[in-house]
GROMACS .gro file of C-alpha atoms in nm:
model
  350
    1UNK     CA    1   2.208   0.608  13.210
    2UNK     CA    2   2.005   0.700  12.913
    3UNK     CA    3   2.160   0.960  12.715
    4UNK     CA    4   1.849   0.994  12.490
    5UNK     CA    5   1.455   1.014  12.516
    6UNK     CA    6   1.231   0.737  12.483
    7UNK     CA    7   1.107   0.901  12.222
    8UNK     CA    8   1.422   0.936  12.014
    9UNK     CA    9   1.475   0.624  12.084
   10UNK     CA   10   1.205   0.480  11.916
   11UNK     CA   11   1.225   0.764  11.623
   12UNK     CA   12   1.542   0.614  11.550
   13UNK     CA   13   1.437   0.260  11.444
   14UNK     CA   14   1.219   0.412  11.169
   15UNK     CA   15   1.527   0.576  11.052
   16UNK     CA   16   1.694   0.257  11.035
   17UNK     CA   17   1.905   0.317  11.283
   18UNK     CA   18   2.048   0.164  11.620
   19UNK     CA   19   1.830   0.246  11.954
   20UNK     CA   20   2.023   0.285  12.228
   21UNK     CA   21   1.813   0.011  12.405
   22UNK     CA   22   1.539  -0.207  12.330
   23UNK     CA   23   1.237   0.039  12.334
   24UNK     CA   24   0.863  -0.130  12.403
   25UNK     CA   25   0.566  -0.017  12.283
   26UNK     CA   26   0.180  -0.058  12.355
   27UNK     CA   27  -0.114  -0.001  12.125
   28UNK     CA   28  -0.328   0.254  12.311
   29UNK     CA   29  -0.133   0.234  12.614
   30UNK     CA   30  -0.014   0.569  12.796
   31UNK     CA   31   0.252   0.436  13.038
   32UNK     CA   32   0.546   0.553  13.207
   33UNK     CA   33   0.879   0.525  12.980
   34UNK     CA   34   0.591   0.444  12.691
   35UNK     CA   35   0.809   0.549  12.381
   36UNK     CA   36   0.483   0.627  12.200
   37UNK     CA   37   0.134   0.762  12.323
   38UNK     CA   38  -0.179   0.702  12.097
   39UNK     CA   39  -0.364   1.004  12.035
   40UNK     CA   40  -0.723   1.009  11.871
   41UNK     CA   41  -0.932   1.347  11.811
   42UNK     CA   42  -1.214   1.345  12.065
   43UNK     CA   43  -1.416   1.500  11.800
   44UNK     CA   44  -1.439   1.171  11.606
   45UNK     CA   45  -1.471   0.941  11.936
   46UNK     CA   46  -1.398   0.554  11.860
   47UNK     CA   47  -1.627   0.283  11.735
   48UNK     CA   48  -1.498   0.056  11.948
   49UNK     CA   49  -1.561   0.281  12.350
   50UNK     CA   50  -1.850   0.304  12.514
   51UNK     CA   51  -1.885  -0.056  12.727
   52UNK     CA   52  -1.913   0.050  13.096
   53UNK     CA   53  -1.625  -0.156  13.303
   54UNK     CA   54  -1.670  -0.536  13.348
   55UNK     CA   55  -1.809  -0.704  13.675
   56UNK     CA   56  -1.862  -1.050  13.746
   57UNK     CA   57  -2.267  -0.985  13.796
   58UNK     CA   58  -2.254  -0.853  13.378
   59UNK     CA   59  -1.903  -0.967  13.252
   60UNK     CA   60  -2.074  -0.877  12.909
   61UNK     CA   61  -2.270  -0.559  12.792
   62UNK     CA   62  -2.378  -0.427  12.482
   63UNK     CA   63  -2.413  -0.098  12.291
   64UNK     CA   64  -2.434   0.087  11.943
   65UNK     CA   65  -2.158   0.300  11.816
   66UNK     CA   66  -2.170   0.573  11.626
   67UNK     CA   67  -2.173   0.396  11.301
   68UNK     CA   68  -2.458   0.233  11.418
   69UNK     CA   69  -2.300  -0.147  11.486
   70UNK     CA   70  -2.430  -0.327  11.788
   71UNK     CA   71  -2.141  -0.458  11.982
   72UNK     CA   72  -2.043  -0.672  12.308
   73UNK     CA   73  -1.739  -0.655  12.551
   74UNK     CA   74  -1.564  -0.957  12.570
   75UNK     CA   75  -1.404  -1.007  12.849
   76UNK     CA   76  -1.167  -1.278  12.698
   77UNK     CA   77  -1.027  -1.001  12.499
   78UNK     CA   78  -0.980  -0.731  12.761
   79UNK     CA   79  -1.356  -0.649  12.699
   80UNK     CA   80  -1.267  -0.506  12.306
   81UNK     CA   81  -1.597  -0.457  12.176
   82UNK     CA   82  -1.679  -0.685  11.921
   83UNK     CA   83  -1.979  -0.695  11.680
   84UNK     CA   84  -2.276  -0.898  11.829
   85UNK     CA   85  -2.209  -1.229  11.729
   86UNK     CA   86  -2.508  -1.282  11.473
   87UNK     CA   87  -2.626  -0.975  11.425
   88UNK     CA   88  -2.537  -0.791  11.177
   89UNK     CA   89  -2.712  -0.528  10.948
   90UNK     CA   90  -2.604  -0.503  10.592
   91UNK     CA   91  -2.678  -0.844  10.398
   92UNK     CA   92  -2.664  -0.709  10.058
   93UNK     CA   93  -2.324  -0.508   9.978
   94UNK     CA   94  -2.498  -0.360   9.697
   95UNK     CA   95  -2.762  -0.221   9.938
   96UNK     CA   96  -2.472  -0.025  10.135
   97UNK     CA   97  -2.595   0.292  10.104
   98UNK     CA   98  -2.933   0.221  10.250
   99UNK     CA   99  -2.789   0.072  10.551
  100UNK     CA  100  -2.433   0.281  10.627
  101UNK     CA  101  -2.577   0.609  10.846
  102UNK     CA  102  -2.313   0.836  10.955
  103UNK     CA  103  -2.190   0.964  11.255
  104UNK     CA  104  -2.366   1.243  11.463
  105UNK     CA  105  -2.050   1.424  11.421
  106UNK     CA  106  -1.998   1.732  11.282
  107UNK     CA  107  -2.130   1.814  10.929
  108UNK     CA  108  -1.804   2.002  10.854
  109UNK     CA  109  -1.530   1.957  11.017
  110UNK     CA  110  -1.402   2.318  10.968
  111UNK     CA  111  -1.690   2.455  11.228
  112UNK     CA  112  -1.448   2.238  11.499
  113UNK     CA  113  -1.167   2.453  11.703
  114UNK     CA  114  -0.910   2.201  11.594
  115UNK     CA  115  -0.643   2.415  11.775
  116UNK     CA  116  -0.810   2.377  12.068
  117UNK     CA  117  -0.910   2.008  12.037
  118UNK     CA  118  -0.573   1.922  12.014
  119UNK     CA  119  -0.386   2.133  12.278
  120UNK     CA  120  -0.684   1.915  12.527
  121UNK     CA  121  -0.624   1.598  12.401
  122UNK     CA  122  -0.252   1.618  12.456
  123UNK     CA  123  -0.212   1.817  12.758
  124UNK     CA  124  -0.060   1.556  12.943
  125UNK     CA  125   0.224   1.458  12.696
  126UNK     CA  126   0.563   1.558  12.729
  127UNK     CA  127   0.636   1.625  12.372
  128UNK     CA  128   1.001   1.610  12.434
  129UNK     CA  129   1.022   1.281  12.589
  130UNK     CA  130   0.708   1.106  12.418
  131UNK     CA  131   0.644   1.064  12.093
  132UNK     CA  132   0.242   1.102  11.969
  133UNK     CA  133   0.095   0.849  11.751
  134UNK     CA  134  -0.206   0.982  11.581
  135UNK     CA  135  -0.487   0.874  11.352
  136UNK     CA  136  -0.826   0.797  11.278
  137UNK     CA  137  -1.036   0.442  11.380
  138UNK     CA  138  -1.116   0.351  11.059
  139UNK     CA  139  -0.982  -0.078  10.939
  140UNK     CA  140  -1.151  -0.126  10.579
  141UNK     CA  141  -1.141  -0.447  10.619
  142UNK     CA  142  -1.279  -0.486  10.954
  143UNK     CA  143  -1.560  -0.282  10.870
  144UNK     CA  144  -1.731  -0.476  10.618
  145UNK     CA  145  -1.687  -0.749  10.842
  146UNK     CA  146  -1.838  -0.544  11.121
  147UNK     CA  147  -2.101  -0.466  10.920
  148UNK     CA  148  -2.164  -0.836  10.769
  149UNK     CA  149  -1.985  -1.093  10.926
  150UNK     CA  150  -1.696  -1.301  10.783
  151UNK     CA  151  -1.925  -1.534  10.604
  152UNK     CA  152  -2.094  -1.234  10.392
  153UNK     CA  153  -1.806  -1.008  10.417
  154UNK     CA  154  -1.590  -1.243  10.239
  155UNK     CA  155  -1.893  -1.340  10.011
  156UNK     CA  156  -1.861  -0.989   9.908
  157UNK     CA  157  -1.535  -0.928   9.796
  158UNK     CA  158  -1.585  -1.254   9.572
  159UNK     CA  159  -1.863  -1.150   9.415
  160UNK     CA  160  -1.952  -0.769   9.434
  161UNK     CA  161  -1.607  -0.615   9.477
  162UNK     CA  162  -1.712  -0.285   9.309
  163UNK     CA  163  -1.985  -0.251   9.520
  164UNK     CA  164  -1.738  -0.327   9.827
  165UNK     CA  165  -1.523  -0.028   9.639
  166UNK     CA  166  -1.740   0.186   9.648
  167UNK     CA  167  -1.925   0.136  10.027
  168UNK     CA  168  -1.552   0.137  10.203
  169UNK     CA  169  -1.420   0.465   9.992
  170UNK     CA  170  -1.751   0.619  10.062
  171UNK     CA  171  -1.648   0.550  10.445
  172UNK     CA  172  -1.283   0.688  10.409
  173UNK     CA  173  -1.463   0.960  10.238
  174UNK     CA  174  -1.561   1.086  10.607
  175UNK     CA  175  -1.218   1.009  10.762
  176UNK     CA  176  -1.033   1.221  10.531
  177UNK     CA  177  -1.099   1.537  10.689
  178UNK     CA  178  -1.009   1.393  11.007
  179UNK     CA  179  -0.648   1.232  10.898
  180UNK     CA  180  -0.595   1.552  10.695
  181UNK     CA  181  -0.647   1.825  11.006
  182UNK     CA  182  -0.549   1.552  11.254
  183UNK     CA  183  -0.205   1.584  11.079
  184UNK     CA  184  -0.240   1.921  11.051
  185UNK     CA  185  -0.278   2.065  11.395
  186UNK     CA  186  -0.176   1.769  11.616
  187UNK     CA  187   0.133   1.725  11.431
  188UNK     CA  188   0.241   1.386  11.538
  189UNK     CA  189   0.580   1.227  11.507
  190UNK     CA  190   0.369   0.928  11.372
  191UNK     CA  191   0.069   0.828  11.191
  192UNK     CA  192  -0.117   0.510  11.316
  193UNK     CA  193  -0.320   0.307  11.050
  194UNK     CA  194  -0.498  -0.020  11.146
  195UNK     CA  195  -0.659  -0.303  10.978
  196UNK     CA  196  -0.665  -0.674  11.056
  197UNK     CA  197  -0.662  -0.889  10.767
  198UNK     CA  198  -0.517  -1.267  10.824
  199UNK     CA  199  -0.564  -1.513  11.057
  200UNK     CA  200  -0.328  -1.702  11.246
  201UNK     CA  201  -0.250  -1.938  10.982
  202UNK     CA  202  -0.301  -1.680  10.617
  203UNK     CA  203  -0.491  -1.378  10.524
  204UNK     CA  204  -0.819  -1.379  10.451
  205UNK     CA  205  -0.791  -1.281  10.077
  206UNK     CA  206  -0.544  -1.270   9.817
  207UNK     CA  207  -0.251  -1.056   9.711
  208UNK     CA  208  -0.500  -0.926   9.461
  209UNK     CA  209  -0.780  -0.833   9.655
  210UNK     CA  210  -0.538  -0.699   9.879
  211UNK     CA  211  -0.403  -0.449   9.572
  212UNK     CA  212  -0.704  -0.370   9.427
  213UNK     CA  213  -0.958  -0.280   9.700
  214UNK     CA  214  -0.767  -0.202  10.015
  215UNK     CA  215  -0.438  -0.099   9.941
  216UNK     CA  216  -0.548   0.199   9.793
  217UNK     CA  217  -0.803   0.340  10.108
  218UNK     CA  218  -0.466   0.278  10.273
  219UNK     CA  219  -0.278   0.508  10.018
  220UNK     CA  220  -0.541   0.766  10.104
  221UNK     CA  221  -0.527   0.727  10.452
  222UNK     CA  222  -0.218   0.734  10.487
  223UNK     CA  223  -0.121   1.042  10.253
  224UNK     CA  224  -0.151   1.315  10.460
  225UNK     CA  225   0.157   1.177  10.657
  226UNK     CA  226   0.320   1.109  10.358
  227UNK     CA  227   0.333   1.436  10.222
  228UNK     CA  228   0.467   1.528  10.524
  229UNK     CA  229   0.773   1.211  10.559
  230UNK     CA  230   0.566   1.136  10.865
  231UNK     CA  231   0.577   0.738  10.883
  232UNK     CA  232   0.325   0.532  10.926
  233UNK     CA  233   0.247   0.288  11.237
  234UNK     CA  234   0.008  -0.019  11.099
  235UNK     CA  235  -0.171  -0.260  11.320
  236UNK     CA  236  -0.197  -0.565  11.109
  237UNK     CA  237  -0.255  -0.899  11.302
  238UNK     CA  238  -0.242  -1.274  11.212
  239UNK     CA  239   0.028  -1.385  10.924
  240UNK     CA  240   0.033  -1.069  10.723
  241UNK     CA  241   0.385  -1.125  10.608
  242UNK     CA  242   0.228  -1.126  10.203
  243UNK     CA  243   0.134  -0.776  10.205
  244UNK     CA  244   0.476  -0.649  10.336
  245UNK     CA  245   0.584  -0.506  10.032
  246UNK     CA  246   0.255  -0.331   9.953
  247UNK     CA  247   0.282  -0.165  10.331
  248UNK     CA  248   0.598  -0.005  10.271
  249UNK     CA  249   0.430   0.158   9.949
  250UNK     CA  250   0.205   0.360  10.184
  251UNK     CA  251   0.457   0.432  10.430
  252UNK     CA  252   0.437   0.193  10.694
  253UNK     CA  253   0.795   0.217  10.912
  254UNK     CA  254   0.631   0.017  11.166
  255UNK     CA  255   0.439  -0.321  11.229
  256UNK     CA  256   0.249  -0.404  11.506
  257UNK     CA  257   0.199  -0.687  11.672
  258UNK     CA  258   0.401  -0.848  11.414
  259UNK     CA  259   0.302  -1.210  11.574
  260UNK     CA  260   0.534  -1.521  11.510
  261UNK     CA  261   0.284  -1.665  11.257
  262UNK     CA  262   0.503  -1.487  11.011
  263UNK     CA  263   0.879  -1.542  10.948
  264UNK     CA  264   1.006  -1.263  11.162
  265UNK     CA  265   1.380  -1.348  11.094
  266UNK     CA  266   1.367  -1.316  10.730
  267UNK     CA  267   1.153  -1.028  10.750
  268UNK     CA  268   1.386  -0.852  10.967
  269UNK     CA  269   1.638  -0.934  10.719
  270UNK     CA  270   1.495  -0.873  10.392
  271UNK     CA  271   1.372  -0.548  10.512
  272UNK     CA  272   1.654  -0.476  10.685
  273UNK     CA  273   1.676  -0.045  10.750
  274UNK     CA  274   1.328   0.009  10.589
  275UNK     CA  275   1.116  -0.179  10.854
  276UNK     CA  276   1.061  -0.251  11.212
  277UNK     CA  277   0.894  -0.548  11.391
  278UNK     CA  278   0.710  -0.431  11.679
  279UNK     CA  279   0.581  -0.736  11.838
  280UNK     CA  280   0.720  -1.131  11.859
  281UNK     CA  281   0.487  -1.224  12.136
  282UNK     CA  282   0.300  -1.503  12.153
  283UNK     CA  283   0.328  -1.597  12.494
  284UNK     CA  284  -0.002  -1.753  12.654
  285UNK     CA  285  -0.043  -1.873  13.021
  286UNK     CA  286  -0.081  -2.212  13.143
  287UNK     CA  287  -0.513  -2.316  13.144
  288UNK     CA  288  -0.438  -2.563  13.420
  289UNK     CA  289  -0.205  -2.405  13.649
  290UNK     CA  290  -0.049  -2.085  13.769
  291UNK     CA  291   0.227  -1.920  13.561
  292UNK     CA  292   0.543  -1.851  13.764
  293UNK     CA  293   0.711  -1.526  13.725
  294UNK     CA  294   1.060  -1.730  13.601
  295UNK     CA  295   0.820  -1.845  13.305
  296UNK     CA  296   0.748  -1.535  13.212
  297UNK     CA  297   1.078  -1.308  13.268
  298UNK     CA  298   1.252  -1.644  13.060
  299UNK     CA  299   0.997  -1.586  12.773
  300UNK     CA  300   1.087  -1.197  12.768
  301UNK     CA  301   1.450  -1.280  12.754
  302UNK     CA  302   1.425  -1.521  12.479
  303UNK     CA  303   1.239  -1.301  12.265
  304UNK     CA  304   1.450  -1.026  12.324
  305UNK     CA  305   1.767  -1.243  12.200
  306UNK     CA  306   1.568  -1.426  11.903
  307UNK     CA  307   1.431  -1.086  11.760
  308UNK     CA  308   1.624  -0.774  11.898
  309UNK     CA  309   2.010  -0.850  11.767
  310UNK     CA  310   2.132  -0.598  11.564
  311UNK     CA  311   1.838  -0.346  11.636
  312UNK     CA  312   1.520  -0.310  11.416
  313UNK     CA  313   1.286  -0.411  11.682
  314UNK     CA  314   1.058  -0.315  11.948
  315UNK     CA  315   0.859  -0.513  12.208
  316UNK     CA  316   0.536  -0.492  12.177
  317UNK     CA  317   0.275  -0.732  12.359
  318UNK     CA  318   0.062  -0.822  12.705
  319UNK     CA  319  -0.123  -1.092  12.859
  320UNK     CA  320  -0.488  -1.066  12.840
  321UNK     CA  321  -0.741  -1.283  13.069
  322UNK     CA  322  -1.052  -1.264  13.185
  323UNK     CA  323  -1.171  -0.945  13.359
  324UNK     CA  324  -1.297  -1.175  13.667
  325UNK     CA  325  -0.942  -1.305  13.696
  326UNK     CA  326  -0.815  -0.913  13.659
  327UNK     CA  327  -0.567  -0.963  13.986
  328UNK     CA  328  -0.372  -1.235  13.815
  329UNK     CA  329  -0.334  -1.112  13.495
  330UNK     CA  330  -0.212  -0.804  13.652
  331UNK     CA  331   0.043  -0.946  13.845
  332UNK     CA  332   0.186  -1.138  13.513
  333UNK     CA  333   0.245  -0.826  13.297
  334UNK     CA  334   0.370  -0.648  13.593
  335UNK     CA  335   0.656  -0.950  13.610
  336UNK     CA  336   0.629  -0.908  13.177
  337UNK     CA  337   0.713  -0.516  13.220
  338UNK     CA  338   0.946  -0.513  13.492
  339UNK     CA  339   1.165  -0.771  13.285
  340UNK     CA  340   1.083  -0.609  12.958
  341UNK     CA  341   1.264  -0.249  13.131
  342UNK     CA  342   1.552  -0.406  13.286
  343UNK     CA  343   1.671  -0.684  13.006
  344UNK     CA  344   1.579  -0.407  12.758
  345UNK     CA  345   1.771  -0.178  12.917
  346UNK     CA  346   2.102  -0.327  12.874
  347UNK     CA  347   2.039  -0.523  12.585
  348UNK     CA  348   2.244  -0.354  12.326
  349UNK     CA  349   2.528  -0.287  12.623
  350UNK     CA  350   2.604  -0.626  12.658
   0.00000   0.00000   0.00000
């Protein structure tokens, strides 16, 4: 039996120390025996809400956030809503300003109850057995690619990084405000930061650009929690592994999904006390046939053993399918979480 909460349990790995077993965690997920729930001030809403559910007569839908990007739900991703693919509605960088509108949300922030706001939004958390993982929706990166596409984004930091300065700090300009009283009154044992800046096979820029035009929103972003020792969460797919060092500059305790492009192993051990993988999946089920639930429990268990010795881990992943094919998916991260609980469990008692 459990002698601690999930919640210290997962505290502890930022700490550097030994959970007591293997805890899992997932991004945006409020779940029974979830470690972690994420926590976002409904004040500031989320660019990426907003698609009504899927159905098979309009498996894709589109609408305009608040920032004023048109975007689709994809069902092949869970229906995230991604940017319309060829539409996009800043072509000149140095034209930002004429083109960025922001939010309908409130002119100053200070006029908002935060109090309030945050007793609601976290009414339903045990505080002593769940941890809270709160931030603001705001990837720099991501952004300008929302914004312009990969084609111009990347353009853009080539050849008009000021101007690519100045149009993203202008932007974490607003969500100051919001990370500063979200820290404030929510007080969360966590701060979650996101961003996604490599592919499967490298990032998308250098080291460099990396240092000089996003590591220091980051900084910013992440400050409030650092003047507090609250440490940071970041959500950082593809192989990220380069920028490692720079993330534990801003605070980052935490990677997620921490995917098996990058050299897990001798991140885990270079890092060793000052960093925790949160991720190692990469499982993906069969195109031609049915997965069996053996498949998937032996994945889970290999995982576990490959990445969870010694501590300094936490599981972190899901299958995602198509949301006409919603019964099946289901029933393979039901097998995934059942097996993820009970080899978890007794992981570090064996």
């Amino acid at each position: 039996m459990a002698t601690i909460t999930p919640k210290e349990n997962y505290l502890r790995l930022g700490r550097g120390e030994m959970p007591e077993w293997v805890p899992a965690w997932r991004m945006g997920m409020r779940t029974v025996n979830s470690p972690v729930w994420s926590v976002f001030p409904s004040v500031m809403g989320s660019p990426f809400m907003g698609a009504p559910p899927a159905d098979e007569a309009n498996p894709r839908r589109e609408w305009t956030d608040s920032w004023g990007i048109t975007r689709t739900a994809v069902e092949e991703v869970g229906n995230a809503g991604l940017p319309k693919p060829g539409h996009f509605i800043l072509d000149d960088v140095t034209k930002w300003d004429q083109v960025v509108k922001w939010p309908a949300y409130p002119e100053n922030f200070d006029t908002v109850d935060w109090e309030a706001m945050a007793k609601e939004d976290m009414k339903d958390i045990d505080r002593e057995q769940v941890g809270v993982s709160a931030g603001a929706s705001f990837g720099p990166f991501t952004t300008l690619i929302d914004y312009m596409g990969f084609t111009e984004g990347l353009c853009a930091l080539l050849e008009e990084p000021e101007a690519v300065k100045e149009m993203l700090n202008n932007i974490c300009d607003y969500y100051m405000p919001i990370m500063e009283r979200t820290v404030n009154y929510y007080q969360p044992d966590m701060v979650s930061l996101f961003d996604d800046t490599a592919s499967k096979y490298a990032p998308f820029f250098s080291v460099e650009v990396y240092k000089d035009i996003f590591k220091p929103i980051y900084t910013r972003l992440a400050q409030p929690a650092i003047d507090r020792g609250i440490p940071i969460q970041f959500h950082n797919c593809g192989r990220c592994e380069d920028f490692i060092p720079d993330m534990l500059d801003f605070g980052v305790k935490y990677w997620d999904p921490a995917q098996q492009e990058n050299d897990l192993l001798r991140i885990k051990e270079e890092f060793k006390g000052q960093f925790v993988i949160v991720g190692g999946f990469d499982f993906v089920p069969a195109s031609d046939r049915d997965t069996t639930e053996e498949e998937i429990r032996e994945y889970i268990r290999s995982i576990f053993d490959k990445y969870a010795v010694g501590g300094g881990y936490a599981y972190a992943g899901g299958i995602i399918g198509s949301a006409l094919e919603a019964e099946k998916v289901a029933q393979y991260n039901a097998w995934l979480q059942d097996e993820v609980a009970s080899y978890g469990a007794n992981f570090y008692k064996k």
